[in-house]
Each structure stands twice: as C-alpha cells, then as structure tokens.
Amino acid sequence: MEHNYVWRVLDLFGSYGDAEAVVTGDRRLRYTDLADNVLSLATVLREHGFGAGQTVGILAGNAVETVYLQLGLHLLGCRTAWVGAVSPRPYQIEYLRRAGVDAFVYQVDERAPVAAELVEAVRPPRVFCLGPGGLGPDLLDARPAGPAPEPAEVTAEPQSFFQTTGTTGLSKLVHHRQSFYTALLAHAERWLAEGRPVLRHLVISGFWHGSGQLAELMVLFTGGSVLLKNGFDPGDVLETIERERVTSTFISPAGLYELLNHPRLARTDLSSLVMLNCGGSAASPARLAEAIDRFGPVLRIGYGLTEAPLITEFVGLDHDPEHPERLASCGRPYFDMRVEVRDPDGQVLPPGQVGEVWASGSLLMAGYWNEPELNRERLVDGWLRTGDLGRFDQDGYLYLVGRTADVIITGTGAIKVFAQAVEDVLTSHPQVRTAAVVGVPDAAMGEAVVAYVVPVPDATVTGDELRELVGARLRDVWAPKEVVFAPTLPLIGLGKVDKNALRERYLIAHGIAAPAAPDRDAAQAR
C-alpha cells in the first residue's frame, strides 16, 4: 500500500515550524501546534477504537479541530464521510445511511440540534463530540494515554466521502481515495515552484465540501495561513480582510454581489488582496466587470464539481479590449487537469461548438460509492462526464453555457435555449441584481422559458423591457415567456441557485402541480 500521505503532511508542518498556520477567533496556532494536535487526537481516536477501514460520519463547521480530525482519522486509515451542512435533512440522513457509518462525530455548537436529529434517524453504532455537553464522549477533552501511532501500524488506505448538493436528485456519495490528497501535495509543490504566492487565506466555504478542503489544505500545504470564519457576513469579511491583511479568499457569485453592494466597501482598504477566488456557480459578466473596477485585477474564477473540485481557473481577470467576451469564461485547465468538449457520441468538438464538458486529471473522484451503473455512465476511460455544457474559443478558454438539464427545448423547431446565456443578458441590465432561468412545461411550446429576477432596490425595470433586451441580444424565441420578480432566489451549497425549487414554485403558483407531500424522513427532520 502507498505510504500514508498524512506523514508527509506532518513532515511539512514540521518544516514550517513556528510560522502562523491558523487564526480562529482569538487563537493563533503555529504549524508545530498543528502537527502536535493531529498526533494527539489520532492517539485519542485509536484509544476509542477507531481504526483501519472504518467509516466516520462528520458534521462540523470551520474549526481547526476539523483539520485535526480529518488528518487524525486518515492517519489511522479511516474513511471520513462529511455531511453537507446546507443539505436538506432527508438528504443528510440518506447520505449517512448509504455511507454505512461505524461512528458519528459532530461539533457541539449551533449544529447540535441537527446532530441530534441525525443520530435519532440513522442510529450510528457510536457517537462522539468535538466540545463538551454533547451526546457522546468529547474527543477534545480526552488526554492520550499511549504513544502516537507509528507509520507501520496502519495498513488501510485513508479515503473520504463528500455529499453532492442534490441539484439532480438525492445526494450522492462522491468517493475520493488517498490519491486525491497526494495530488494536492503535488499541486502545492508545483504552486511554490511556479512562484505563486504563499497566501493568507480567509476561509468561508465549509471544510465539509471538497472545494473547501482543497482550498484550505492547499494553503496549509504551501506554508500559508488560514483564517477561519463560520458563515458569510459581507461587512465582517471586508473588516477582516483589512484588519488581518488577508491576501486571498473564496466566495460564491452571490457573495461577490453582496460585497459589491455593501456600503463599507468604499472605505475598506483591500490593498492586501492578491487573489479573490469566485466559483460554485456562474457569475454575471456585468458584475465581474464591476468587481474588476472595485478590486482590481485580482479575481480568479474557478470551475469545479464535488467530483473534481477544480477543473479550470482564470487568474487575474481584467478588462481585455480585444476580448471583452472573456469575462464570461471560466479559464483554462488547472495544472494537470484535462478538459474536452464532446458531442453526445463522445467525439471531441472543435472550438466554437457547444457540447458536454469532459474532464480528467489527478483531482478526479474515484467514483460514486456503491453506484456501479452511475459510474459506468459518468466515468468513461478515466474521463468524467460533468453534465455541464460548454465550448472552447480558439485560445483554449472554456465557456460554460449551462447544465445538460438547463437546456430548454422550446417551439415547433425544438430550439435549444441555454439558460446561462439568458441569465447573462438579464444581469447585464443595471437594475437587475441577479437572475435565474428555468424551463417549465408549456402546452404550445413544449417548454417555456421563465426568468426569476432579483432587482436592485427601487428598480423601475419591467418584465417587458427585460424580454425585449433578451430578444435583441439573442433571439426572440430565447426571450422569457414570463419574468417573475422576487426579493431573493433559493440557494443550495456554495451559493448555487436551487432551480428545482424555482420550477416547483412556478408550477404550484400556476396550478400545474401540487406541493409535494413530505416523506417520513422529512417529517422527522421537522
């Protein structure tokens, strides 16, 4: 078996010594503290019976203890099953059941009531806590009685499960093997070799998500500092960037828009920023142009999935008079990732033609746990069929136009309307803050285009004006049949719009469908 990657991580932490590694609240931890605490917690875990091949469900926020827990469990050869913090309760329950957890560990904070519901529904064999006052022993209170594990003691491969956000149905278990983490170590080494900056990174996205782990671990593997926050408050983010001289953070497009709209922005010193990462869903080119004007050329657009957390990147986004359309691009492949656009038969398409995005590389998942049919469909000869639609330009920049499920087939000519293209036009209007486009059943058109629009305060724009704008920029058949103004849009993980919820909202409002009856798990969750 391949040597456990955690020992390499501990060697790295030792080499960084007394450099500041983590800032959380009023605590400032050095790399030597991290290494000591990982070994200490691993010893406690072993004394509580954790061992090779066990699967451990985890519900936790952005706490340094989650890093100790992940590395400590992996050091013992366990599988970690991270519960999606923003996932609906029935999805969380089903996820833990399908993972077959041998134990459940949760952070004792505002998540405690959720943890109690999960324990009641799933009945894991053993329950432990991070913090006092929980349903089981507090792993942080115990003092290790024996020596730390030795490298030769562990014979099982460390692995992780991550929960998808459920946009296409019940959440799936994305399985990453040790190779994912050894790839992160290799990418960190290459990052430094290419002269990329050692970062002081503000962590907002959860460690429970694959992309959240990737960002946080990459910073630690390169000797940077992570500043941990739970939840997103735009004013607090701006204040923290100024006070702590933050050089990097990751936010969703929705979070970016909140920063741009916040009154504190104009008086905040953001000169320390060298990388403002944005991803999780498509960002409006109009708002990106505004962000460039406000922040400078520090934007880094990232495209990835739970199945492959970073596929492409666009570093240093800026106004390009020769290529203004590039504000809609998600960049070029990241490090060793390979990306192709293919037709339904799997043939590679030339630049300019729209097809499904396929990806391959070291960050690719091993597969969906216990889903052989789905794996045969989505994983083909080492390539992942992402389900996203896109095209390349002549210079190798990738443009996403939506998901395969977001293609709206409308009219007697079965015309394909790409939701994201319509959304980009809508958000180019100065009185539109954000928008989402969905397809709904229509007796005359087969499917009709419906737009949900969040206007800026005191907006006067009308639905007819927006329909005319889309018709003029694209084609009349792409113009929404109906524009619905709303104060907010429903969101799921990493700021993605829940389009399933919007479709259901529309169908219920128009008497096409009745509200779904809650199932037993959903009723228990309430």
XYZ file of C-alpha atoms in Angstrom:
526
model
C 0.000 0.000 0.000
C 1.102 3.570 -0.705
C 2.693 5.294 2.277
C 0.056 7.216 4.240
C 0.035 10.806 2.987
C -0.542 12.256 6.474
C 3.057 11.506 7.474
C 4.222 13.673 4.574
C 1.849 16.401 5.772
C 3.242 16.209 9.312
C 6.782 16.484 7.942
C 5.717 19.590 6.016
C 4.140 21.123 9.111
C 7.355 20.447 10.998
C 9.394 22.197 8.308
C 7.198 25.319 8.583
C 7.858 25.384 12.344
C 6.675 28.468 14.202
C 5.051 30.159 11.198
C 1.432 31.137 11.793
C -0.836 28.412 10.408
C -4.375 29.083 11.666
C -6.226 32.072 13.087
C -9.582 31.222 14.658
C -11.261 33.734 16.932
C -8.586 34.987 19.331
C -6.427 31.845 18.872
C -3.321 31.863 16.712
C -1.749 28.488 16.062
C 1.670 27.627 14.665
C 2.488 24.739 12.367
C 4.158 22.931 15.248
C 0.827 23.204 17.132
C -0.972 21.623 14.168
C 1.408 18.680 13.975
C 1.248 18.051 17.740
C -2.564 18.224 17.847
C -3.021 15.886 14.868
C -0.873 13.234 16.545
C -2.545 13.797 19.914
C -6.063 13.444 18.502
C -5.044 10.409 16.433
C -3.906 8.750 19.657
C -7.209 9.576 21.384
C -9.156 8.241 18.408
C -7.216 4.986 18.449
C -7.867 4.582 22.181
C -11.608 4.999 21.463
C -11.483 2.123 18.996
C -11.208 3.979 15.709
C -9.186 2.004 13.205
C -8.400 0.944 9.681
C -11.314 0.619 7.265
C -13.942 2.270 9.485
C -16.251 4.957 8.087
C -16.825 8.024 10.270
C -19.647 10.497 9.605
C -18.745 14.094 10.467
C -20.928 17.187 10.955
C -18.785 20.228 11.707
C -18.118 23.814 10.726
C -14.954 25.777 10.059
C -12.951 24.896 13.148
C -9.283 23.982 13.348
C -10.377 20.817 15.143
C -11.885 19.551 11.869
C -8.402 19.602 10.340
C -7.070 17.610 13.307
C -9.981 15.181 12.959
C -9.583 14.681 9.219
C -5.836 14.091 9.398
C -6.081 12.029 12.589
C -8.719 9.700 11.139
C -6.827 9.416 7.868
C -3.646 8.627 9.777
C -5.499 5.611 11.216
C -6.714 4.502 7.784
C -10.346 5.556 8.255
C -12.850 6.874 5.721
C -14.307 10.298 6.560
C -17.901 10.962 5.437
C -18.505 14.710 5.512
C -22.142 15.750 5.928
C -23.167 18.691 3.734
C -24.052 21.426 6.210
C -26.571 23.130 3.907
C -28.165 19.973 2.523
C -31.839 19.237 3.335
C -32.246 16.978 6.349
C -33.660 13.964 4.431
C -30.601 14.112 2.148
C -28.253 14.191 5.133
C -29.993 11.184 6.671
C -29.897 9.186 3.446
C -26.239 10.101 2.916
C -25.192 8.764 6.324
C -27.256 5.613 5.868
C -25.723 4.905 2.476
C -22.227 5.576 3.833
C -22.773 2.849 6.453
C -21.025 4.854 9.158
C -19.364 2.994 12.033
C -19.298 6.165 14.133
C -20.591 9.743 14.030
C -18.666 12.810 15.235
C -20.143 16.297 15.479
C -19.147 19.741 16.635
C -21.081 20.945 19.682
C -22.318 24.373 18.595
C -25.364 25.526 16.626
C -25.187 22.187 14.774
C -26.080 20.224 17.937
C -29.877 20.091 17.274
C -29.246 18.877 13.709
C -26.818 16.266 15.002
C -29.425 15.022 17.478
C -31.933 14.533 14.638
C -29.354 12.688 12.525
C -28.423 10.404 15.410
C -32.097 9.633 16.074
C -32.774 8.833 12.418
C -29.565 6.969 11.495
C -28.709 5.266 14.805
C -24.930 5.115 14.282
C -23.195 2.494 16.456
C -21.102 5.123 18.276
C -21.415 8.897 18.738
C -18.632 11.327 19.712
C -18.378 15.098 20.068
C -15.983 17.937 19.428
C -16.676 20.027 22.523
C -18.438 19.444 25.855
C -22.115 18.825 26.508
C -22.918 16.573 23.576
C -24.450 13.134 23.113
C -21.182 11.218 23.442
C -17.609 11.472 24.711
C -15.784 14.726 23.968
C -12.759 13.815 21.865
C -11.121 17.154 22.640
C -11.304 16.671 26.403
C -9.527 13.312 26.459
C -5.815 13.128 27.121
C -3.929 10.474 25.139
C -2.644 7.724 27.398
C -0.442 5.901 24.931
C 2.158 6.821 22.331
C 1.227 8.315 18.959
C 0.634 5.925 16.036
C 3.655 4.794 14.083
C 3.729 4.748 10.254
C 3.966 0.939 10.091
C 0.831 0.432 12.209
C -1.718 1.467 9.561
C -2.496 -0.892 6.712
C -5.685 0.648 5.234
C -5.877 3.487 2.739
C -7.278 6.813 4.017
C -10.304 7.928 1.997
C -13.130 10.485 2.036
C -16.782 10.745 1.070
C -18.324 14.077 0.138
C -22.012 14.806 -0.263
C -23.235 16.317 -3.524
C -25.642 19.228 -3.198
C -28.554 17.303 -4.655
C -29.416 19.514 -7.655
C -30.129 16.414 -9.761
C -31.913 14.316 -7.132
C -30.875 12.660 -3.869
C -27.333 13.444 -2.803
C -24.645 11.036 -3.959
C -21.518 9.866 -2.138
C -18.510 11.147 -4.039
C -15.563 8.908 -3.197
C -12.026 10.324 -3.135
C -9.152 7.985 -2.421
C -5.726 8.833 -0.960
C -4.585 9.788 -4.475
C -6.701 12.955 -4.203
C -4.671 14.113 -1.199
C -1.314 13.109 -2.633
C -2.320 15.108 -5.731
C -2.932 18.138 -3.504
C 0.556 17.742 -2.073
C 1.985 17.582 -5.602
C -0.030 20.615 -6.670
C 1.182 22.518 -3.611
C 4.780 21.720 -4.518
C 4.179 22.876 -8.086
C 2.392 26.011 -6.857
C 5.513 27.056 -4.967
C 7.841 26.037 -7.806
C 5.926 28.288 -10.212
C 6.391 31.241 -7.867
C 2.745 31.571 -6.937
C 2.134 33.453 -3.690
C 2.082 31.924 -0.214
C -1.356 33.021 0.891
C -3.042 34.456 3.933
C -6.413 32.940 3.129
C -9.781 33.789 4.674
C -11.834 30.561 4.805
C -15.584 30.994 4.416
C -16.583 27.881 2.453
C -17.011 24.807 4.633
C -14.375 22.133 5.192
C -17.205 19.644 4.630
C -17.131 20.414 0.894
C -14.473 19.083 -1.483
C -13.566 22.525 -2.804
C -13.430 23.889 0.751
C -10.954 21.186 1.749
C -8.929 21.746 -1.409
C -8.521 25.472 -0.705
C -7.745 25.130 2.996
C -5.334 22.220 2.609
C -3.528 23.827 -0.331
C -2.840 26.902 1.816
C -1.552 24.760 4.682
C 0.499 22.527 2.391
C 2.255 25.614 0.984
C 3.013 27.152 4.390
C 0.401 29.916 4.315
C -2.091 30.992 6.975
C -5.816 30.233 7.107
C -8.269 32.475 8.934
C -11.427 30.546 9.818
C -14.936 32.021 9.653
C -18.308 30.353 10.058
C -20.932 31.850 7.789
C -20.763 34.762 5.388
C -21.336 38.325 6.530
C -20.111 40.827 3.898
C -19.322 43.582 6.395
C -17.340 41.206 8.606
C -15.476 39.813 5.578
C -14.422 43.298 4.486
C -13.360 44.240 8.018
C -11.347 41.016 8.388
C -9.554 41.486 5.069
C -8.448 44.956 6.157
C -7.524 44.083 9.773
C -5.701 40.815 9.062
C -4.165 41.877 5.723
C -5.833 38.924 4.002
C -4.368 38.120 0.598
C -6.914 35.563 -0.593
C -10.436 34.291 -0.033
C -13.073 32.242 -1.828
C -16.689 33.372 -2.273
C -19.641 32.411 -4.411
C -21.010 34.793 -7.063
C -23.865 35.621 -4.685
C -21.296 36.533 -2.027
C -19.366 38.663 -4.511
C -22.508 40.616 -5.326
C -23.119 41.224 -1.613
C -19.586 42.598 -1.226
C -20.105 44.890 -4.213
C -23.384 46.162 -2.769
C -22.110 46.700 0.766
C -21.736 50.323 1.956
C -18.498 49.502 3.796
C -16.708 48.570 0.555
C -15.846 52.145 -0.455
C -13.993 52.827 2.807
C -12.226 49.477 3.213
C -8.516 49.049 2.499
C -8.308 45.966 0.267
C -4.780 46.586 -0.999
C -3.555 43.319 0.556
C -5.724 41.182 -1.756
C -3.848 39.324 -4.475
C -6.466 36.658 -5.219
C -10.243 36.938 -4.886
C -11.462 33.471 -5.835
C -15.003 33.138 -7.132
C -16.795 29.907 -8.031
C -19.513 27.425 -7.196
C -21.843 28.704 -9.914
C -21.757 31.010 -12.919
C -21.037 34.676 -12.251
C -22.604 37.512 -14.205
C -20.074 39.107 -16.609
C -21.590 42.514 -15.837
C -20.981 42.082 -12.099
C -17.477 40.711 -12.772
C -16.686 43.873 -14.740
C -17.880 45.899 -11.753
C -15.728 43.767 -9.430
C -12.632 44.407 -11.565
C -13.259 48.143 -11.268
C -13.665 47.881 -7.484
C -10.973 45.319 -6.582
C -8.513 45.477 -9.479
C -7.190 42.501 -11.475
C -7.225 40.068 -8.516
C -10.234 37.965 -9.472
C -9.611 34.262 -10.020
C -12.528 32.341 -11.484
C -12.626 28.633 -10.682
C -14.769 25.908 -12.187
C -15.143 22.573 -10.485
C -17.521 19.968 -9.095
C -17.612 17.819 -5.986
C -16.439 15.075 -8.340
C -13.411 17.190 -9.390
C -13.124 20.279 -7.150
C -11.015 22.380 -9.535
C -11.088 21.827 -13.289
C -10.271 25.224 -14.797
C -9.054 28.572 -13.482
C -8.932 32.108 -14.832
C -6.275 34.028 -12.879
C -6.044 37.823 -12.785
C -9.320 38.558 -14.554
C -9.163 42.010 -16.132
C -10.727 44.129 -18.839
C -9.397 42.946 -22.214
C -10.454 45.326 -25.019
C -9.532 42.713 -27.621
C -11.582 40.002 -25.905
C -14.388 41.563 -23.833
C -16.295 38.277 -24.084
C -13.691 36.607 -21.844
C -15.489 37.894 -18.752
C -17.894 35.006 -19.405
C -15.097 32.404 -19.462
C -14.017 30.123 -16.623
C -10.474 29.976 -17.965
C -8.116 27.168 -18.883
C -7.381 23.770 -17.326
C -5.861 23.859 -13.823
C -2.412 22.265 -13.517
C -2.674 18.652 -14.766
C -6.433 18.656 -15.414
C -7.503 17.874 -18.993
C -10.724 19.215 -20.450
C -12.558 18.399 -23.676
C -15.915 19.366 -25.166
C -17.658 16.378 -26.762
C -20.826 15.602 -28.677
C -23.425 13.030 -27.467
C -21.423 10.243 -29.132
C -18.281 11.182 -27.192
C -16.472 12.755 -30.161
C -14.316 15.814 -29.425
C -15.782 19.005 -30.860
C -13.749 21.862 -32.385
C -13.601 25.346 -30.807
C -16.852 27.268 -31.015
C -19.168 24.263 -30.884
C -21.234 23.555 -27.765
C -21.137 20.115 -26.198
C -20.762 18.348 -22.871
C -17.645 19.145 -20.836
C -15.495 16.084 -20.053
C -12.661 16.296 -17.504
C -9.764 14.114 -16.413
C -6.789 14.507 -14.095
C -5.411 13.870 -10.632
C -8.273 15.623 -8.786
C -10.905 13.344 -10.285
C -13.002 11.269 -7.890
C -12.621 7.501 -7.697
C -16.349 7.208 -8.323
C -19.763 7.296 -6.675
C -19.874 4.909 -3.722
C -21.861 1.755 -4.490
C -23.260 3.234 -7.722
C -21.902 0.939 -10.474
C -24.456 1.933 -13.125
C -23.970 5.639 -12.490
C -20.188 5.176 -12.597
C -20.426 3.448 -15.970
C -22.483 6.370 -17.246
C -20.422 9.232 -15.803
C -16.863 7.778 -15.786
C -15.605 6.701 -19.211
C -11.976 5.593 -19.749
C -10.699 7.849 -16.975
C -12.848 10.822 -18.004
C -15.716 12.398 -16.069
C -18.825 13.459 -17.955
C -19.575 16.609 -15.960
C -23.128 17.183 -17.190
C -22.127 20.787 -17.952
C -22.407 22.267 -21.426
C -19.671 24.467 -22.787
C -17.445 25.470 -25.667
C -13.816 26.462 -26.180
C -12.626 29.539 -28.005
C -9.639 29.476 -30.349
C -7.238 30.274 -27.480
C -8.363 27.420 -25.241
C -10.624 29.359 -22.871
C -13.677 27.420 -21.699
C -17.146 28.987 -21.655
C -19.978 27.242 -19.812
C -23.497 27.709 -21.149
C -25.364 25.679 -18.527
C -26.008 22.119 -17.468
C -27.464 19.495 -19.748
C -30.575 19.731 -17.562
C -30.638 23.522 -18.152
C -31.148 23.239 -21.886
C -34.688 24.372 -22.604
C -36.180 22.825 -25.746
C -38.852 25.199 -26.995
C -41.050 25.895 -30.004
C -42.090 23.855 -33.004
C -38.494 23.832 -34.221
C -37.267 22.287 -30.938
C -34.881 25.207 -30.465
C -32.260 24.828 -27.736
C -32.156 27.733 -25.305
C -29.204 27.828 -22.889
C -30.284 29.177 -19.523
C -26.971 30.769 -18.616
C -26.825 32.837 -21.815
C -30.227 34.321 -20.986
C -29.153 34.936 -17.378
C -26.045 36.799 -18.549
C -28.185 39.148 -20.661
C -30.643 39.765 -17.830
C -27.910 40.575 -15.302
C -26.294 42.993 -17.754
C -29.214 45.344 -17.072
C -28.109 47.857 -14.403
C -31.325 47.379 -12.411
C -31.003 43.586 -12.156
C -29.018 42.211 -9.230
C -29.232 38.527 -10.184
C -31.403 36.185 -12.238
C -32.170 32.521 -12.821
C -33.799 30.962 -15.865
C -35.722 27.679 -15.896
C -37.771 25.692 -18.365
C -41.375 24.802 -17.491
C -43.945 22.641 -19.310
C -45.981 24.562 -21.874
C -48.860 23.208 -23.974
C -47.967 25.285 -27.017
C -44.158 25.459 -26.851
C -43.280 22.136 -25.233
C -41.150 24.037 -22.741
C -41.336 27.731 -21.973
C -38.536 29.992 -20.746
C -39.282 31.576 -17.359
C -36.951 34.048 -15.647
C -36.800 34.810 -11.938
C -35.211 38.223 -11.426
C -33.968 39.924 -8.249
C -33.978 43.689 -8.940
C -31.879 46.339 -7.237
C -33.691 48.484 -4.645
C -36.164 50.977 -6.168
C -35.821 49.422 -9.632
C -38.294 50.521 -12.302
C -37.430 47.970 -14.979
C -40.360 45.918 -16.247
C -40.666 42.356 -17.432
C -41.433 43.542 -20.950
C -38.226 45.583 -21.029
C -36.185 42.576 -19.976
C -37.900 40.342 -22.518
C -37.089 42.868 -25.254
C -33.473 43.042 -24.079
C -33.062 39.259 -24.345
C -34.774 39.211 -27.740
C -32.494 41.958 -29.056
C -29.259 40.406 -27.696
C -30.086 36.803 -28.536
C -33.291 35.857 -30.395
C -36.981 36.400 -29.733
C -37.503 32.710 -29.040
C -34.926 32.965 -26.224
C -36.898 35.746 -24.523
C -38.666 34.598 -21.334
C -42.364 33.915 -21.668
C -42.681 35.296 -18.165
C -40.441 37.372 -15.896
C -41.085 36.874 -12.182
C -39.610 39.480 -9.840
C -38.518 38.135 -6.452
C -36.666 39.548 -3.414
C -34.249 36.588 -3.303
C -33.508 33.298 -5.028
C -33.393 29.957 -3.162
C -29.819 28.770 -2.726
C -28.110 25.481 -2.001
C -24.419 24.629 -1.449
C -21.792 27.257 -2.369
C -24.364 29.827 -3.450
C -25.881 27.794 -6.285
C -29.439 28.676 -7.216
C -31.886 25.860 -6.489
C -33.573 25.691 -9.885
C -35.601 22.650 -8.912
C -37.222 24.780 -6.204
C -37.905 27.572 -8.702
C -39.560 25.185 -11.148
C -41.702 23.759 -8.363
C -42.582 27.276 -7.204
C -43.741 28.202 -10.698
C -45.761 25.022 -11.217
C -47.514 25.406 -7.872
C -48.231 29.108 -8.461
C -49.847 28.276 -11.819
C -51.797 25.274 -10.569
C -49.800 22.820 -12.689
C -48.569 20.821 -9.693
C -49.476 20.489 -6.029
C -46.908 20.839 -3.245
C -45.102 17.549 -2.665
C -46.200 15.634 0.419
C -43.371 15.338 2.951
C -41.921 11.857 3.344
C -41.330 10.223 6.714
C -37.702 11.351 6.949
C -38.653 14.927 6.103
C -41.333 14.842 8.758
C -38.822 13.550 11.309
C -36.418 16.333 10.339
C -39.035 18.905 11.256
